């Protein structure tokens, strides 16, 4: 009996040691057999600098679902769904191989030093719902192919060096709720087709080089809560139709070339409005008395215009 027990223990120890020896190579095999893992390694190859060593775990000796910034599907084995590398000071290009991670739902690369173009191949990620590449050094055009990401709800491209126009294809992404393009070098007019994005709650094309008029069609965005158009070269009047966006909480039109009168309807209809900025334009006429109806208003700045009239006591925030 003692002899059999000894043999059993010896066999168990042998199995344990075998597992320890084989396990790393099993992970490596897993990675070699995985399209997702291969795409991640290609992404890493595209980096020129990882000064803080955040991606040291990204090697075949570790299961790739445990790599820094990676989340895998809870039910589908070894399928990556989230890639989040935020504020890591990473420098390099964004690899087009990312589009091979076919179940990717979140791509968050904000606060790094990525440069080059946004890969047009990202348009193949049909499950992608959240795209944030803000606060990088990306340049070139916004790829129209992004319309292929029909699940997209959030697109944040703020604080880059993107140029060109807003592609019309963005207006085809019917699930989009958040479109932020501020602090780039975008030009052209604001497309009236943005009114097709009826789920939008936040629209921010501020601090660019947009010209032309504010499209009155934006009045169709009934769920819009935030509208930031400041620091562009927009001209013409403030469209009355904006008052149809009754969910609006914040409007910033500061630093444009807008003229004419402030529509009375803004004060009559936008009962949820909390902040209204129209600083430094060419607005004229009387300050609408209807603005005193905005009971939720906490910040109102109409300075550096050619407006007439005085603020009533009831307007004090």
Coordinates of C-alpha atoms in Angstrom, one line a residue:
X1 CA 0.0 0.0 0.0
X2 CA 2.8 2.4 1.0
X3 CA 4.6 1.6 -2.3
X4 CA 1.4 2.3 -4.4
X5 CA 0.9 5.6 -2.5
X6 CA 4.5 6.6 -3.1
X7 CA 4.1 5.8 -6.8
X8 CA 0.8 7.9 -6.9
X9 CA 2.4 10.9 -5.3
X10 CA 5.4 10.6 -7.6
X11 CA 3.1 10.5 -10.6
X12 CA 1.1 13.5 -9.4
X13 CA 4.3 15.5 -8.9
X14 CA 5.4 14.5 -12.4
X15 CA 2.1 15.6 -13.9
X16 CA 2.4 18.9 -12.0
X17 CA 5.9 19.6 -13.3
X18 CA 4.8 18.7 -16.8
X19 CA 2.0 21.2 -16.7
X20 CA 4.3 23.9 -15.5
X21 CA 6.7 23.2 -18.3
X22 CA 4.1 22.9 -21.0
X23 CA 1.8 25.7 -19.9
X24 CA 3.8 28.6 -21.4
X25 CA 4.1 26.8 -24.7
X26 CA 0.4 26.1 -24.6
X27 CA -0.3 29.8 -24.3
X28 CA 2.1 30.4 -27.2
X29 CA 0.2 27.9 -29.2
X30 CA -3.0 29.6 -28.3
X31 CA -1.6 32.9 -29.5
X32 CA -0.3 31.5 -32.7
X33 CA -3.7 30.0 -33.5
X34 CA -5.6 33.2 -32.6
X35 CA -6.3 35.9 -35.2
X36 CA -7.0 38.3 -32.3
X37 CA -3.6 37.7 -30.6
X38 CA -1.8 38.0 -33.9
X39 CA -3.5 41.4 -34.5
X40 CA -2.5 42.6 -31.1
X41 CA 1.2 41.6 -31.6
X42 CA 1.1 43.5 -35.0
X43 CA -0.3 46.5 -33.1
X44 CA 2.6 46.3 -30.7
X45 CA 5.1 46.0 -33.5
X46 CA 3.8 49.3 -34.9
X47 CA 4.8 51.1 -31.7
X48 CA 8.0 53.1 -31.6
X49 CA 8.0 53.8 -27.9
X50 CA 6.6 52.4 -24.7
X51 CA 8.6 54.4 -22.2
X52 CA 6.8 53.2 -19.1
X53 CA 6.7 49.6 -20.1
X54 CA 3.0 49.2 -20.1
X55 CA 3.0 46.5 -22.7
X56 CA 5.6 44.3 -21.2
X57 CA 2.9 41.7 -20.5
X58 CA 2.3 41.5 -24.3
X59 CA 4.3 38.4 -25.1
X60 CA 3.5 34.8 -25.9
X61 CA 4.5 33.6 -22.4
X62 CA 1.3 35.2 -21.0
X63 CA -2.3 34.4 -22.0
X64 CA -3.3 37.4 -24.2
X65 CA -6.6 37.8 -22.4
X66 CA -4.5 38.8 -19.4
X67 CA -2.4 41.4 -21.3
X68 CA -2.6 45.0 -20.1
X69 CA -5.6 46.8 -21.6
X70 CA -7.2 43.7 -23.0
X71 CA -10.6 42.3 -22.1
X72 CA -11.9 39.1 -23.6
X73 CA -15.5 38.0 -24.1
X74 CA -16.9 36.3 -21.0
X75 CA -18.4 33.4 -22.9
X76 CA -16.5 33.1 -26.2
X77 CA -13.0 31.8 -25.4
X78 CA -10.0 33.9 -26.3
X79 CA -12.0 36.6 -28.2
X80 CA -11.0 40.1 -27.5
X81 CA -13.8 42.7 -27.1
X82 CA -12.0 45.7 -25.5
X83 CA -8.7 47.3 -26.2
X84 CA -8.1 50.2 -23.7
X85 CA -4.6 51.8 -23.6
X86 CA -5.3 55.2 -22.0
X87 CA -2.7 57.8 -21.0
X88 CA 0.2 55.5 -21.4
X89 CA 2.5 57.8 -23.4
X90 CA 2.6 55.2 -26.2
X91 CA 4.1 56.4 -29.5
X92 CA 3.6 55.0 -32.9
X93 CA 1.0 54.3 -35.6
X94 CA -2.3 52.6 -35.2
X95 CA -2.0 49.3 -36.9
X96 CA -4.6 48.4 -39.5
X97 CA -4.4 44.8 -38.2
X98 CA -6.7 46.0 -35.4
X99 CA -9.6 45.5 -37.8
X100 CA -8.9 41.7 -37.6
X101 CA -10.2 41.7 -34.1
X102 CA -13.7 41.1 -35.4
X103 CA -15.6 41.2 -32.1
X104 CA -14.0 44.4 -30.8
X105 CA -16.6 46.7 -29.2
X106 CA -14.3 49.2 -27.5
X107 CA -11.1 50.9 -28.9
X108 CA -9.8 53.5 -26.4
X109 CA -6.4 54.9 -27.2
X110 CA -6.8 58.4 -25.9
X111 CA -4.0 60.4 -24.2
X112 CA -1.0 58.9 -26.1
X113 CA 1.2 60.0 -28.9
X114 CA -0.2 58.0 -31.8
X115 CA 0.5 59.6 -35.2
X116 CA -0.3 59.0 -38.8
X117 CA -3.8 58.3 -40.1
X118 CA -6.8 56.6 -38.7
X119 CA -6.8 53.3 -40.5
X120 CA -9.7 53.1 -43.0
X121 CA -9.8 49.3 -42.2
X122 CA -11.5 50.1 -38.9
X123 CA -14.7 50.4 -40.9
X124 CA -14.7 46.6 -40.9
X125 CA -15.4 46.4 -37.2
X126 CA -19.1 45.9 -37.3
X127 CA -19.3 45.4 -33.5
X128 CA -17.4 48.5 -32.6
X129 CA -19.5 50.7 -30.3
X130 CA -16.9 53.0 -28.7
X131 CA -14.0 54.7 -30.5
X132 CA -11.9 57.2 -28.6
X133 CA -8.5 58.2 -30.1
X134 CA -8.6 61.8 -28.7
X135 CA -5.5 63.6 -27.5
X136 CA -3.0 62.1 -29.9
X137 CA -1.2 63.4 -33.0
X138 CA -3.3 61.8 -35.7
X139 CA -3.5 63.5 -39.0
X140 CA -5.2 63.1 -42.4
X141 CA -8.8 62.8 -43.1
X142 CA -11.6 61.2 -41.1
X143 CA -12.1 57.9 -42.9
X144 CA -15.6 57.7 -44.4
X145 CA -15.3 53.9 -44.1
X146 CA -16.2 54.3 -40.4
X147 CA -19.8 54.2 -41.5
X148 CA -19.2 50.4 -41.7
X149 CA -19.2 50.4 -37.9
X150 CA -22.9 50.5 -37.7
X151 CA -22.8 49.7 -33.9
X152 CA -20.9 52.9 -33.2
X153 CA -22.4 55.0 -30.4
X154 CA -19.4 57.1 -29.4
X155 CA -16.8 58.7 -31.7
X156 CA -14.2 61.0 -30.0
X157 CA -11.5 62.4 -32.2
X158 CA -10.8 65.5 -30.1
X159 CA -7.4 67.1 -29.9
X160 CA -5.6 65.8 -33.0
X161 CA -4.4 67.2 -36.2
X162 CA -7.1 65.8 -38.5
X163 CA -7.9 67.8 -41.6
X164 CA -10.3 67.8 -44.5
X165 CA -14.1 67.8 -44.3
X166 CA -16.6 65.8 -42.3
X167 CA -17.3 62.8 -44.6
X168 CA -21.0 62.5 -45.5
X169 CA -20.7 58.8 -44.6
X170 CA -20.7 59.7 -40.9
X171 CA -24.3 60.7 -41.3
X172 CA -25.2 57.1 -42.0
X173 CA -24.3 55.9 -38.5
X174 CA -27.8 55.9 -37.1
X175 CA -26.8 54.7 -33.6
X176 CA -24.3 57.5 -32.9
X177 CA -25.0 59.4 -29.7
X178 CA -21.7 61.2 -29.2
X179 CA -19.6 62.9 -32.0
X180 CA -16.7 65.0 -30.9
X181 CA -14.3 66.5 -33.4
X182 CA -13.0 69.5 -31.6
X183 CA -9.5 70.9 -31.7
X184 CA -8.5 69.7 -35.1
X185 CA -7.9 71.3 -38.5
X186 CA -11.2 70.4 -40.2
X187 CA -12.5 72.6 -42.9
X188 CA -15.6 72.9 -45.2
X189 CA -19.2 73.3 -44.0
X190 CA -21.1 71.5 -41.4
X191 CA -23.1 68.9 -43.4
X192 CA -26.8 69.3 -43.1
X193 CA -26.9 65.5 -43.3
X194 CA -25.8 65.4 -39.6
X195 CA -29.5 65.8 -38.9
X196 CA -29.9 62.2 -39.8
X197 CA -28.1 61.3 -36.6
X198 CA -31.3 61.4 -34.6
X199 CA -29.8 59.6 -31.5
X200 CA -27.1 62.3 -31.0
X201 CA -26.9 63.7 -27.5
X202 CA -23.6 65.5 -28.0
X203 CA -22.2 67.2 -31.1
X204 CA -18.8 69.0 -30.8
X205 CA -17.1 70.2 -33.9
X206 CA -15.6 73.2 -32.0
X207 CA -12.2 74.9 -32.6
X208 CA -11.8 74.0 -36.2
X209 CA -12.0 75.9 -39.5
X210 CA -15.6 75.3 -40.5
X211 CA -17.2 78.0 -42.7
X212 CA -20.7 78.7 -44.0
X213 CA -23.9 78.7 -42.0
X214 CA -25.2 76.6 -39.1
X215 CA -27.5 74.1 -40.8
X216 CA -31.1 74.7 -39.7
X217 CA -31.6 71.0 -40.2
X218 CA -29.9 70.4 -36.9
X219 CA -33.2 71.3 -35.4
X220 CA -34.2 67.7 -36.1
X221 CA -31.8 66.4 -33.4
X222 CA -34.5 66.2 -30.6
X223 CA -32.2 64.3 -28.2
X224 CA -29.3 66.7 -28.5
X225 CA -28.1 67.9 -25.1
X226 CA -24.7 69.5 -25.9
X227 CA -23.9 71.6 -29.0
X228 CA -20.4 73.1 -29.1
X229 CA -19.7 75.1 -32.3
X230 CA -17.3 77.7 -30.9
X231 CA -14.1 79.0 -32.4
X232 CA -14.9 78.4 -36.1
X233 CA -15.7 80.8 -38.9
X234 CA -19.5 80.2 -39.1
X235 CA -21.6 83.0 -40.4
X236 CA -25.1 84.0 -41.0
X237 CA -27.9 84.0 -38.3
X238 CA -28.5 81.7 -35.4
X239 CA -31.1 79.3 -36.9
X240 CA -34.5 79.5 -35.2
X241 CA -34.8 75.7 -35.8
X242 CA -32.2 75.1 -33.0
X243 CA -35.0 75.9 -30.6
X244 CA -36.6 72.6 -31.7
X245 CA -33.8 70.7 -29.9
X246 CA -35.7 70.9 -26.6
X247 CA -33.3 68.6 -24.7
X248 CA -30.4 71.1 -25.1
X249 CA -28.6 71.8 -21.9
X250 CA -25.5 73.6 -23.3
X251 CA -24.9 75.7 -26.4
X252 CA -21.6 77.4 -27.2
X253 CA -21.4 79.5 -30.4
X254 CA -18.6 81.7 -29.1
X255 CA -15.9 83.1 -31.5
X256 CA -17.7 82.9 -34.9
X257 CA -18.9 85.4 -37.4
X258 CA -22.6 85.1 -36.6
X259 CA -24.9 88.1 -37.2
X260 CA -28.5 89.1 -36.9
X261 CA -30.7 88.8 -33.9
X262 CA -30.9 86.1 -31.2
X263 CA -34.1 84.2 -32.0
X264 CA -36.9 84.7 -29.4
X265 CA -37.6 81.0 -29.7
X266 CA -34.5 80.0 -27.8
X267 CA -35.8 81.5 -24.6
X268 CA -39.4 80.2 -25.3
X269 CA -38.6 76.6 -26.0
X270 CA -35.3 75.5 -24.5
X271 CA -36.5 75.1 -21.0
X272 CA -33.6 72.6 -20.1
X273 CA -30.9 75.1 -21.1
X274 CA -28.3 75.6 -18.4
X275 CA -25.4 77.3 -20.3
X276 CA -25.5 79.6 -23.3
X277 CA -22.4 81.2 -24.8
X278 CA -22.5 83.5 -27.8
X279 CA -19.4 85.6 -27.0
X280 CA -17.5 87.5 -29.7
X281 CA -19.8 87.4 -32.7
X282 CA -21.5 90.1 -34.7
X283 CA -25.0 89.6 -33.1
X284 CA -27.2 92.7 -33.0
X285 CA -30.7 93.8 -32.0
X286 CA -32.2 93.5 -28.6
X287 CA -31.4 90.9 -26.0
X288 CA -34.6 88.7 -26.1
X289 CA -36.7 89.1 -23.1
X290 CA -37.7 85.5 -23.5
X291 CA -34.3 84.4 -22.1
X292 CA -35.7 85.3 -18.7
X293 CA -38.0 82.2 -19.0
X294 CA -35.0 79.9 -18.9
X295 CA -35.3 78.8 -15.2
X296 CA -32.5 76.3 -15.5
X297 CA -30.0 78.8 -16.8
X298 CA -26.8 79.1 -14.7
X299 CA -24.4 80.6 -17.2
X300 CA -25.2 83.2 -19.9
X301 CA -22.6 85.2 -21.8
X302 CA -23.4 87.4 -24.8
X303 CA -20.5 89.8 -24.5
X304 CA -18.5 91.2 -27.4
X305 CA -21.5 91.6 -29.7
X306 CA -23.6 94.6 -30.8
X307 CA -26.6 93.8 -28.6
X308 CA -29.0 96.3 -27.0
X309 CA -30.9 96.2 -23.8
X310 CA -30.2 95.4 -20.2
X311 CA -30.3 92.2 -18.1
X312 CA -33.3 92.0 -16.0
X313 CA -33.1 91.1 -12.3
X314 CA -34.8 87.8 -13.0
X315 CA -31.9 86.8 -15.3
X316 CA -29.4 86.6 -12.5
X317 CA -28.0 83.1 -12.2

